Short mmCIF file of C-alpha atoms in Angstrom, two decimals:
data_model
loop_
_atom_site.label_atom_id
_atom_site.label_comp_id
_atom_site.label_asym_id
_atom_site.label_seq_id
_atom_site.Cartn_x
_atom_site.Cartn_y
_atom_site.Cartn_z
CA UNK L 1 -144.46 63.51 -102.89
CA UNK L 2 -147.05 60.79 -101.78
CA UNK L 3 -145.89 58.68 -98.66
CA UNK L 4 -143.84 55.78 -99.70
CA UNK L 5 -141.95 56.90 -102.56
CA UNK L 6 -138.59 58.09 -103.48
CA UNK L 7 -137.41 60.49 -105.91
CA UNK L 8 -137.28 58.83 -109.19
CA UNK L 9 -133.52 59.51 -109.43
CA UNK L 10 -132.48 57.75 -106.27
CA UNK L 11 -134.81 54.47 -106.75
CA UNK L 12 -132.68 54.47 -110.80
CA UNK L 13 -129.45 54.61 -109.24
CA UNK L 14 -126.92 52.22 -109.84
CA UNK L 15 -125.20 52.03 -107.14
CA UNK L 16 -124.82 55.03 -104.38
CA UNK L 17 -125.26 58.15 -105.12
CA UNK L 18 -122.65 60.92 -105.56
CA UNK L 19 -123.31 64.35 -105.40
CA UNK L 20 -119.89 66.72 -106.45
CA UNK L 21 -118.21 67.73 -103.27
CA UNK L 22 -120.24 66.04 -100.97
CA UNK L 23 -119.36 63.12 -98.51
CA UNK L 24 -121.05 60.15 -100.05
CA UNK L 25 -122.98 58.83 -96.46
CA UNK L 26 -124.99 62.39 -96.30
CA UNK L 27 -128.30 61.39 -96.91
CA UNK L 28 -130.75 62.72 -100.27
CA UNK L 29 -133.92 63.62 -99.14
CA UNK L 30 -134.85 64.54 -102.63
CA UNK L 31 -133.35 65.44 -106.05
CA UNK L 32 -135.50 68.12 -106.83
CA UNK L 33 -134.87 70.15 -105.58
CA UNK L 34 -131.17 68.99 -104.19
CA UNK L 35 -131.70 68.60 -100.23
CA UNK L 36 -129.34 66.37 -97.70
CA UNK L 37 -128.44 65.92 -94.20
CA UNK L 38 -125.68 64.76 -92.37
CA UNK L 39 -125.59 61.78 -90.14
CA UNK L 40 -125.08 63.09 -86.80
CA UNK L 41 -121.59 60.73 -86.29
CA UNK L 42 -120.66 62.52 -89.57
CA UNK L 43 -120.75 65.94 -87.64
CA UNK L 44 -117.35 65.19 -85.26
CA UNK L 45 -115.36 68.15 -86.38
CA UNK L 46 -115.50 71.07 -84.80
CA UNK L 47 -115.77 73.57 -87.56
CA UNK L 48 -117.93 71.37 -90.32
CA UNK L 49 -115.82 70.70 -93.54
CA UNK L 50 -117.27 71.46 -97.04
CA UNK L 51 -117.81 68.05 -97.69
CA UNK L 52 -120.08 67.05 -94.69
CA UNK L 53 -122.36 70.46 -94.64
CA UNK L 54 -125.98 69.81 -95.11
CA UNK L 55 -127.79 70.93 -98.48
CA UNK L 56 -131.44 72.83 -98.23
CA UNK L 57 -132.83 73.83 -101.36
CA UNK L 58 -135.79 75.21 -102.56
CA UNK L 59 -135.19 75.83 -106.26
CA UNK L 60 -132.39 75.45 -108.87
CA UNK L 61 -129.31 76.29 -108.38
CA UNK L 62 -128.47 78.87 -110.64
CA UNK L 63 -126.19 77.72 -113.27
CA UNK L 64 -122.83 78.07 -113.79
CA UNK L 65 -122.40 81.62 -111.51
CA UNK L 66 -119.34 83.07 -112.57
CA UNK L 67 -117.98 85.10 -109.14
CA UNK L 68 -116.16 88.12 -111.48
CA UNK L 69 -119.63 89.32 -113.35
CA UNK L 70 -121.63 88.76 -109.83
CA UNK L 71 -123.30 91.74 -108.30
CA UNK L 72 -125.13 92.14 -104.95
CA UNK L 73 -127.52 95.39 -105.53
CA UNK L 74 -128.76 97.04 -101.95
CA UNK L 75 -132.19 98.86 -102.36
CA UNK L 76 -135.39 99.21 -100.72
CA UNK L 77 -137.55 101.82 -99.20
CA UNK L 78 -135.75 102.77 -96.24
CA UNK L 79 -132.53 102.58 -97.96
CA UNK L 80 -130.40 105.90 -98.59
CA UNK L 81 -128.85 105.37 -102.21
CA UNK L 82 -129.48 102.32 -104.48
CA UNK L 83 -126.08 100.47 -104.65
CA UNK L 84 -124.90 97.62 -105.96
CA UNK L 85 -121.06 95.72 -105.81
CA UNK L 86 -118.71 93.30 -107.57
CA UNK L 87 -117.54 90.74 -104.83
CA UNK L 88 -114.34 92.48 -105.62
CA UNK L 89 -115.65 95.76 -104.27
CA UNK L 90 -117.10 94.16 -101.93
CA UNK L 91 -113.70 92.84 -100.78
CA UNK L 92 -111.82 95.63 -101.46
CA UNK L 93 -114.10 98.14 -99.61
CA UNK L 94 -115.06 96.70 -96.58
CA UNK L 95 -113.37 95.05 -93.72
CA UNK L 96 -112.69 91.10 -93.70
CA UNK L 97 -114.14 89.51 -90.64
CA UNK L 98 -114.07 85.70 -89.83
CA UNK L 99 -116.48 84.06 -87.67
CA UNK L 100 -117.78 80.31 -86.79
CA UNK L 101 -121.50 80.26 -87.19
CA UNK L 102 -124.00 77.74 -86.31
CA UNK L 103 -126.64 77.20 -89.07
CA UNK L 104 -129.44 74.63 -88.50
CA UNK L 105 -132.41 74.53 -90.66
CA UNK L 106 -136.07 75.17 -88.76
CA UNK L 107 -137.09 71.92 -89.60
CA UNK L 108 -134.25 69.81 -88.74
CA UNK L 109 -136.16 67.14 -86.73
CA UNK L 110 -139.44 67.48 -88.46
CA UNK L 111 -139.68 63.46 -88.89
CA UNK L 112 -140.37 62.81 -85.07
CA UNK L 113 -143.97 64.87 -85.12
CA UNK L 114 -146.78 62.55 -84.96
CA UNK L 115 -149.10 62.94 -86.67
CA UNK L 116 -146.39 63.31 -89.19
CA UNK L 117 -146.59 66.82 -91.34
CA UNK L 118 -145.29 68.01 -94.61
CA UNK L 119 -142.10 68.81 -95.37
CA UNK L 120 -139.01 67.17 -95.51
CA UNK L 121 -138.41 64.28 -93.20
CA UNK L 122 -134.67 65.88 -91.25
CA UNK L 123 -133.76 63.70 -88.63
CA UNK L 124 -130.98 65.52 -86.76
CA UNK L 125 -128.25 66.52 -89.11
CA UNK L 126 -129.44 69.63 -91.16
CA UNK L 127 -127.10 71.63 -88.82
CA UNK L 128 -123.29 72.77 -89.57
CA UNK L 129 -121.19 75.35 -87.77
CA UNK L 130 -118.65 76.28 -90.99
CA UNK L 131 -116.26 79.58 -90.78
CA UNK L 132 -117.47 82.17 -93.12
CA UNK L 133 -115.71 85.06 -94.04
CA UNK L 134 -117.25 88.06 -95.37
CA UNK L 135 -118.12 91.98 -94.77
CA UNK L 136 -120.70 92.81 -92.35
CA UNK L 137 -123.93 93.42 -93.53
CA UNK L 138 -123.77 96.40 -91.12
CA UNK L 139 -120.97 97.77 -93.00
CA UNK L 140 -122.66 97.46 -96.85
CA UNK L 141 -125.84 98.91 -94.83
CA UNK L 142 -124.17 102.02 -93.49
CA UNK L 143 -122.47 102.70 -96.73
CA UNK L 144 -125.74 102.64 -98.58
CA UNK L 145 -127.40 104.57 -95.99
CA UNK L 146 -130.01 102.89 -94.01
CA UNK L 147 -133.34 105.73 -92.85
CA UNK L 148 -135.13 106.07 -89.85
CA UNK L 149 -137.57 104.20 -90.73
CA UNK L 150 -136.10 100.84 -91.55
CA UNK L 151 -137.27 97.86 -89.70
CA UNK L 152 -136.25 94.92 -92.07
CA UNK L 153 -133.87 93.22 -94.93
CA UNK L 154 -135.17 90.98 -97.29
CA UNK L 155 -133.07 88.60 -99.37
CA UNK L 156 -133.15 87.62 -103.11
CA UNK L 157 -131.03 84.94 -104.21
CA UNK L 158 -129.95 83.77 -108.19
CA UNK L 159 -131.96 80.28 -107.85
CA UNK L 160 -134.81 79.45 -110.46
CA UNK L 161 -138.24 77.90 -109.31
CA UNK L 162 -138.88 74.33 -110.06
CA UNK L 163 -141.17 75.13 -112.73
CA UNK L 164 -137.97 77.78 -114.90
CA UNK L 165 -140.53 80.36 -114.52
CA UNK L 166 -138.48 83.47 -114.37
CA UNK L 167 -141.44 85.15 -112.65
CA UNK L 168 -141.81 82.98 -109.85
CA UNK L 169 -139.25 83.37 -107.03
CA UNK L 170 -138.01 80.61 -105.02
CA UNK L 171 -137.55 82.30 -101.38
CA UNK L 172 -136.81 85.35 -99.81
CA UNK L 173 -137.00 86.14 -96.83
CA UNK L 174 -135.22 88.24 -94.17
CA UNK L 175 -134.46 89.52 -90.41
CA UNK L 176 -135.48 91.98 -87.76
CA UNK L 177 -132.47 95.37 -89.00
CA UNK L 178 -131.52 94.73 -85.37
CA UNK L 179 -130.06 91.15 -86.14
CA UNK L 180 -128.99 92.54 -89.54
CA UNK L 181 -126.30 94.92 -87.49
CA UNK L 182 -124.81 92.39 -85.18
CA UNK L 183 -121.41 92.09 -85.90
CA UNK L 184 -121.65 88.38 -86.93
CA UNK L 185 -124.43 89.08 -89.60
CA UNK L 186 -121.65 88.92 -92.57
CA UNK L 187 -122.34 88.81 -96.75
CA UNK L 188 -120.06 86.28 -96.80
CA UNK L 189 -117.74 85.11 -99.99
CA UNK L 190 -115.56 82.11 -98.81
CA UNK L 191 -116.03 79.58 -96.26
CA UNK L 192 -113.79 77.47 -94.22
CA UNK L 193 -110.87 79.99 -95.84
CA UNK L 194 -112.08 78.52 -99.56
CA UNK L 195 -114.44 79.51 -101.95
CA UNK L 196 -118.22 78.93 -100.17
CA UNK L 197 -119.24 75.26 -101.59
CA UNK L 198 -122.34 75.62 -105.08
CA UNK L 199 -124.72 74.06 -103.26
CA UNK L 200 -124.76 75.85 -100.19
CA UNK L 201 -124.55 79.20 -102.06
CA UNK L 202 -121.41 79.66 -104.28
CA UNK L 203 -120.06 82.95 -104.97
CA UNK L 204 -122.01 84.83 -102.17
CA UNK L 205 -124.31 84.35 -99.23
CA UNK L 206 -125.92 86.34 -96.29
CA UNK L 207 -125.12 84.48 -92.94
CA UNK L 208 -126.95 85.45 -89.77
CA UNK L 209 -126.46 82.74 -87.59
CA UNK L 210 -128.85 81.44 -85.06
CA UNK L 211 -132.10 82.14 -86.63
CA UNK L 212 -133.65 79.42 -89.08
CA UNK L 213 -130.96 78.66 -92.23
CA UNK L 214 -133.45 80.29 -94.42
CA UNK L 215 -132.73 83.53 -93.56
CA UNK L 216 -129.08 82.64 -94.81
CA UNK L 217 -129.92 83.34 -98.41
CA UNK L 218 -128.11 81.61 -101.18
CA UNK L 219 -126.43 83.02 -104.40
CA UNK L 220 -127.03 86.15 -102.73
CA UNK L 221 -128.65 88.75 -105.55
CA UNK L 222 -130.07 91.76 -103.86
CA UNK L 223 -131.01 92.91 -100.09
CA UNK L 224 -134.28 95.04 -99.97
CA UNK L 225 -133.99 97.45 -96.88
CA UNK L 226 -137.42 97.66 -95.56
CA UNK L 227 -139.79 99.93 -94.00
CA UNK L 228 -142.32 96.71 -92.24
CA UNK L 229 -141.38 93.15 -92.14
CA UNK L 230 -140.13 91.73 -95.26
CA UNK L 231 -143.19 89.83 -97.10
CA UNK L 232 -141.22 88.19 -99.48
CA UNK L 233 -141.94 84.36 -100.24
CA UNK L 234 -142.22 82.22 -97.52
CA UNK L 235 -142.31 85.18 -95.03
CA UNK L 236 -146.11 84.36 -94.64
CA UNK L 237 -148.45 81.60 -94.36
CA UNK L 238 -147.07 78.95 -92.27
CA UNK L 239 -143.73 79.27 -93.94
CA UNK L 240 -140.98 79.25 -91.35
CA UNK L 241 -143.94 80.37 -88.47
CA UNK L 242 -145.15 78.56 -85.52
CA UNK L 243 -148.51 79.09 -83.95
CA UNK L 244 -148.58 81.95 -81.16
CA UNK L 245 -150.05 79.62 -78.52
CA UNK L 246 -150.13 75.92 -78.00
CA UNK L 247 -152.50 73.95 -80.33
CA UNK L 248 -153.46 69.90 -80.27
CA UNK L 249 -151.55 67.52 -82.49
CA UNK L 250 -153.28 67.96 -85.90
CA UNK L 251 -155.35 71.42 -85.57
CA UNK L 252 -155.51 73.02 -88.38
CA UNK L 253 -154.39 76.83 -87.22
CA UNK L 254 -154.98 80.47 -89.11
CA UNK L 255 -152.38 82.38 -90.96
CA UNK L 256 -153.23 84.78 -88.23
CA UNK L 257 -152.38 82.85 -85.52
CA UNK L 258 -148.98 82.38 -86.68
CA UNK L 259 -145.23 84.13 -85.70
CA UNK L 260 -142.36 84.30 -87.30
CA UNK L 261 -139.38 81.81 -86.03
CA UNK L 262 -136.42 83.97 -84.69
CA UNK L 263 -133.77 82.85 -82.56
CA UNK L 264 -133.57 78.59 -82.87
CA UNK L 265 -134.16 76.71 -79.43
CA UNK L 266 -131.44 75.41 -77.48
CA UNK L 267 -130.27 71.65 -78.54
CA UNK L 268 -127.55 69.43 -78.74
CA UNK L 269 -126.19 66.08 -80.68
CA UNK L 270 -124.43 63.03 -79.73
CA UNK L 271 -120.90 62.98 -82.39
CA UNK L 272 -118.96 60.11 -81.35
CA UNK L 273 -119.93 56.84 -80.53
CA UNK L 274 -122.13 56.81 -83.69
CA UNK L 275 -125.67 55.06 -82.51
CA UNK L 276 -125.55 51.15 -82.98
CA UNK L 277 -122.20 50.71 -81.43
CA UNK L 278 -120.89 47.96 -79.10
CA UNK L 279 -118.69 49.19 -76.78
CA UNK L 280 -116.63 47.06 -73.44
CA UNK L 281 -117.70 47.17 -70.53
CA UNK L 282 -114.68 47.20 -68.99
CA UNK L 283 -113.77 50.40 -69.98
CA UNK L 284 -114.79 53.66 -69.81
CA UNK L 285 -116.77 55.56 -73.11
CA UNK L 286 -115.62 59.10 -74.00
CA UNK L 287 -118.63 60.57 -75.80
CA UNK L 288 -118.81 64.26 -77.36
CA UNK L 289 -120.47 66.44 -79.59
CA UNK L 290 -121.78 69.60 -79.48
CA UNK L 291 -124.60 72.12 -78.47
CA UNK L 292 -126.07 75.52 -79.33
CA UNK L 293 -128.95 77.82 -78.52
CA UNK L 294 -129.65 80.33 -81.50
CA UNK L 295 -128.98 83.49 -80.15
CA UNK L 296 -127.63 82.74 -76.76
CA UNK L 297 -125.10 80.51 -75.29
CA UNK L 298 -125.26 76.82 -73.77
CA UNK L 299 -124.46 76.96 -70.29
CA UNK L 300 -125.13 73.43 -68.99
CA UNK L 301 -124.88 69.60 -70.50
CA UNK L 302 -125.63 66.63 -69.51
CA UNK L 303 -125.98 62.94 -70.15
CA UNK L 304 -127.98 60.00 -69.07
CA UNK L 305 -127.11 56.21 -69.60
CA UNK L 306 -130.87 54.84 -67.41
CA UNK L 307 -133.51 56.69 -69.44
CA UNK L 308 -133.70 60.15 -68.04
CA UNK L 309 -133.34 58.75 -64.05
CA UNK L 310 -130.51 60.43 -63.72
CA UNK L 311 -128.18 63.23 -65.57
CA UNK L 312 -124.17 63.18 -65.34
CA UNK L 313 -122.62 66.84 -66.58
CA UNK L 314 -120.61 67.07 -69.03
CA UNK L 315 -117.48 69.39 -69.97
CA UNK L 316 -118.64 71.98 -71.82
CA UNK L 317 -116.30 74.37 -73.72
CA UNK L 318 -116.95 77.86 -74.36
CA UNK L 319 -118.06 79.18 -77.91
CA UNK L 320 -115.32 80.00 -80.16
CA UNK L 321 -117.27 83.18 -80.60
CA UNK L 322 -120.86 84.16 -80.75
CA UNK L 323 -123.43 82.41 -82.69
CA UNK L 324 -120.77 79.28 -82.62
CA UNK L 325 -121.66 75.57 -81.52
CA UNK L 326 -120.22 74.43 -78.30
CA UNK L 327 -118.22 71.18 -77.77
CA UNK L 328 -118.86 69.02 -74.81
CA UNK L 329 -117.37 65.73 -73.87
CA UNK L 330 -118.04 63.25 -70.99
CA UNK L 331 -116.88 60.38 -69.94
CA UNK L 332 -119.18 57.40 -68.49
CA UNK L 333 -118.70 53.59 -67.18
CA UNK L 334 -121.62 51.12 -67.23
CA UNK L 335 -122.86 48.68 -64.55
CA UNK L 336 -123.45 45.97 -66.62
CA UNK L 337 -124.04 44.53 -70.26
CA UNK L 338 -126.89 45.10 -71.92
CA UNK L 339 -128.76 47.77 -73.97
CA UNK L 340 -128.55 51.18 -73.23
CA UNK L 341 -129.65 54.63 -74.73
CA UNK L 342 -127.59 57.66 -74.35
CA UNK L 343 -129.73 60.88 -74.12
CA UNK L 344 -128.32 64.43 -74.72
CA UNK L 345 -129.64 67.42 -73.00
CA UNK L 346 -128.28 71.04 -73.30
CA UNK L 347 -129.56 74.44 -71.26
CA UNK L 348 -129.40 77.75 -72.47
CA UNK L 349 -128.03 80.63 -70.88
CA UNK L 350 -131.63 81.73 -69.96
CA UNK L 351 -131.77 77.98 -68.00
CA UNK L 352 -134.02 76.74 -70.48
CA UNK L 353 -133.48 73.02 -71.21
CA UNK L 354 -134.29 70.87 -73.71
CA UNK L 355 -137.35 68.72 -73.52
CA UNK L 356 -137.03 64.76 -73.64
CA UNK L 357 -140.11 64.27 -75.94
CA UNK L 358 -140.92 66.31 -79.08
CA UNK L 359 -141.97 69.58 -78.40
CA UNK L 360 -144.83 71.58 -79.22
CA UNK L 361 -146.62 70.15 -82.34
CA UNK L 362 -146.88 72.57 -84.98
CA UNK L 363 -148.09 72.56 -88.76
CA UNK L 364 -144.79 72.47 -90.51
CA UNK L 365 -143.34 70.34 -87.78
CA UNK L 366 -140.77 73.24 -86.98
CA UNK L 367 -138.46 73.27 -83.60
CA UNK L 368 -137.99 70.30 -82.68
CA UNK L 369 -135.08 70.04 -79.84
CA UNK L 370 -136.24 67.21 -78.27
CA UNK L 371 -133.01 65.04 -76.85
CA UNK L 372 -130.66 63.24 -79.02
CA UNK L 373 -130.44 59.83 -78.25
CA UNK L 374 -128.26 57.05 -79.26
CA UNK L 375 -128.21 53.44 -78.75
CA UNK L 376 -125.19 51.25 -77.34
CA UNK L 377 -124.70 47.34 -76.86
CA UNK L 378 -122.50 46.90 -73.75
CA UNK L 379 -120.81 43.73 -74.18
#
């Protein structure tokens, strides 16, 4: 969409606009497709309610998916049988498991890369951390029979391309059969202990948490077992890929030179006070949120009130299991009135921290875990 408009159906609206099961202060970054984020003051709770989950769509949704016909079929070259399940077999043969998982789309951020790149402009709040419930996609795998040779899964999901071609498909892409047999990789079929919400992929969904959302299909259809890296759409290109080595703002950079995103970057967000707040000076601000670093764990946070000069830790709690957010709170007095900035900043378990300033520029304007930071009026 050229710079400087809206979709059509947001600048007609009378009034605010209400999407079905959806908190009505996420913000629509477009109607079609269907894509919103959550302010980050929005994201308080610690497991993310229906309501306040982001949307990221690249299609249609599919249209009224009714959960008793619905069958997930498991093929592909290096699979043993060709299989495919009811969610009620699904449930009935496999083992439940339950598990908070952190998903947070590869471009959340995106807006802060200058020069500014295509895409959809996420701020910070394309991130949830829901509890799924599902089978593992281990289990499904074994019982098909996975070969040798397998090095892949590939997703296909039930949602239509823009254009109702039947032909075309929307996305579907996949992950390394390593991450597809951790324990927390689930084909999930309820979330938050209900059914999983439509628009975030209502009756079933593939979860593998801390990689990009994307490889979390939707209306989950069919998983290819592969024998190479999945090429399905938007596996190649610049499609969810970075460029191997540094490049200057702007370059223009081969297909070539591109990897795949894996594991998401450690980062963190600023929950309560929401930014724009006036708070006492005479007494002390409790501030929280929470932090995360794809496939490992957060083992530092900290906070600073003068601009980066200095850094106060914060208590950090431990994850409720693998692959879930972290909370962290801290408590902080001011010197005096006045503006101030609070500025978030999370290390992983590797002692990587994030940056203060955008990261890397990149062609898709993926990655970004640059610091949160909020503004306060001490009065």
């Amino acid at each position: 969409m050229p710079e400087g408009l809206i979709p059509i159906g947001i600048a007609d609206a009378k009034g605010p606009i209400k999407i079905p099961d959806k908190h009505p202060d996420l913000s629509i970054l477009s109607n079609l497709p269907i894509n919103m984020e959550t302010p980050p003051h929005l994201l308080d709770d610690e497991v993310t309610p229906a309501g306040k989950m982001f949307v990221r769509n690249s299609g249609h949704p599919p249209e009224n998916p009714d959960p008793n016909s619905w069958t997930l079929t498991i093929e592909g070259e290096s699979a043993g049988h060709q299989m495919s399940f009811t969610i009620d077999e699904l449930k009935e043969k496999f083992k439940h498991y339950t598990y908070q998982i952190q998903i947070e789309c590869g471009g959340n951020g995106r807006s802060e890369f200058r020069p500014r790149v295509k895409g959809l402009q996420w701020t910070y709040g394309a991130v949830s951390c829901a509890s799924w419930t599902g089978a593992r996609l281990k289990d499904v795998l074994a019982h098909v029979g996975v070969r040798d040779d397998a090095v892949y899964i590939g997703y296909y999901g039930a949602d239509t391309h823009l254009s109702r071609d039947p032909d075309k498909v929307v996305i579907s892409r996949g992950v390394p059969i390593e991450k597809a047999m951790e324990d927390e990789s689930l084909i999930a079929f309820a979330m938050n202990g209900q059914d999983i919400p439509y628009l975030n992929g209502y009756p079933l969904r593939l979860v593998t948490g801390g990689w990009p959302g994307s490889t979390c299909g939707k209306w989950l259809r069919k998983i290819e077992i592969r024998n190479r890296v999945h090429d399905g759409k938007k596996m190649r290109g610049k499609s969810y890929r970075v460029p191997t080595h540094p490049v200057a703002r702007g370059k223009k950079v081969a297909n070539e030179n591109m990897r795949i995103i894996e594991s998401m970057p450690v980062k963190s967000i600023i929950t309560f006070p929401r930014t724009q707040t006036s708070v006492n000076l005479e007494e002390p601000l409790e501030l929280r949120g929470h932090a995360w670093a794809g496939d490992l764990s957060v083992s530092k946070m900290h906070l600073s009130i003068d601009f980066g000069a200095t850094w106060i830790e914060c208590k950090l709690t431990n994850p409720v299991n693998r692959l879930a957010w972290q909370r962290w709170f801290c408590k902080v007095r001011f010197a005096e009135k006045g503006y101030y900035e609070v500025w978030a900043k999370a290390t992983d378990s590797n002692g990587r921290m994030q940056p203060m300033v955008v990261p890397g520029w990149n062609p898709k304007g993926y990655l970004n875990n640059s610091c949160h930071r909020i503004a306060l009026y001490v009065t």
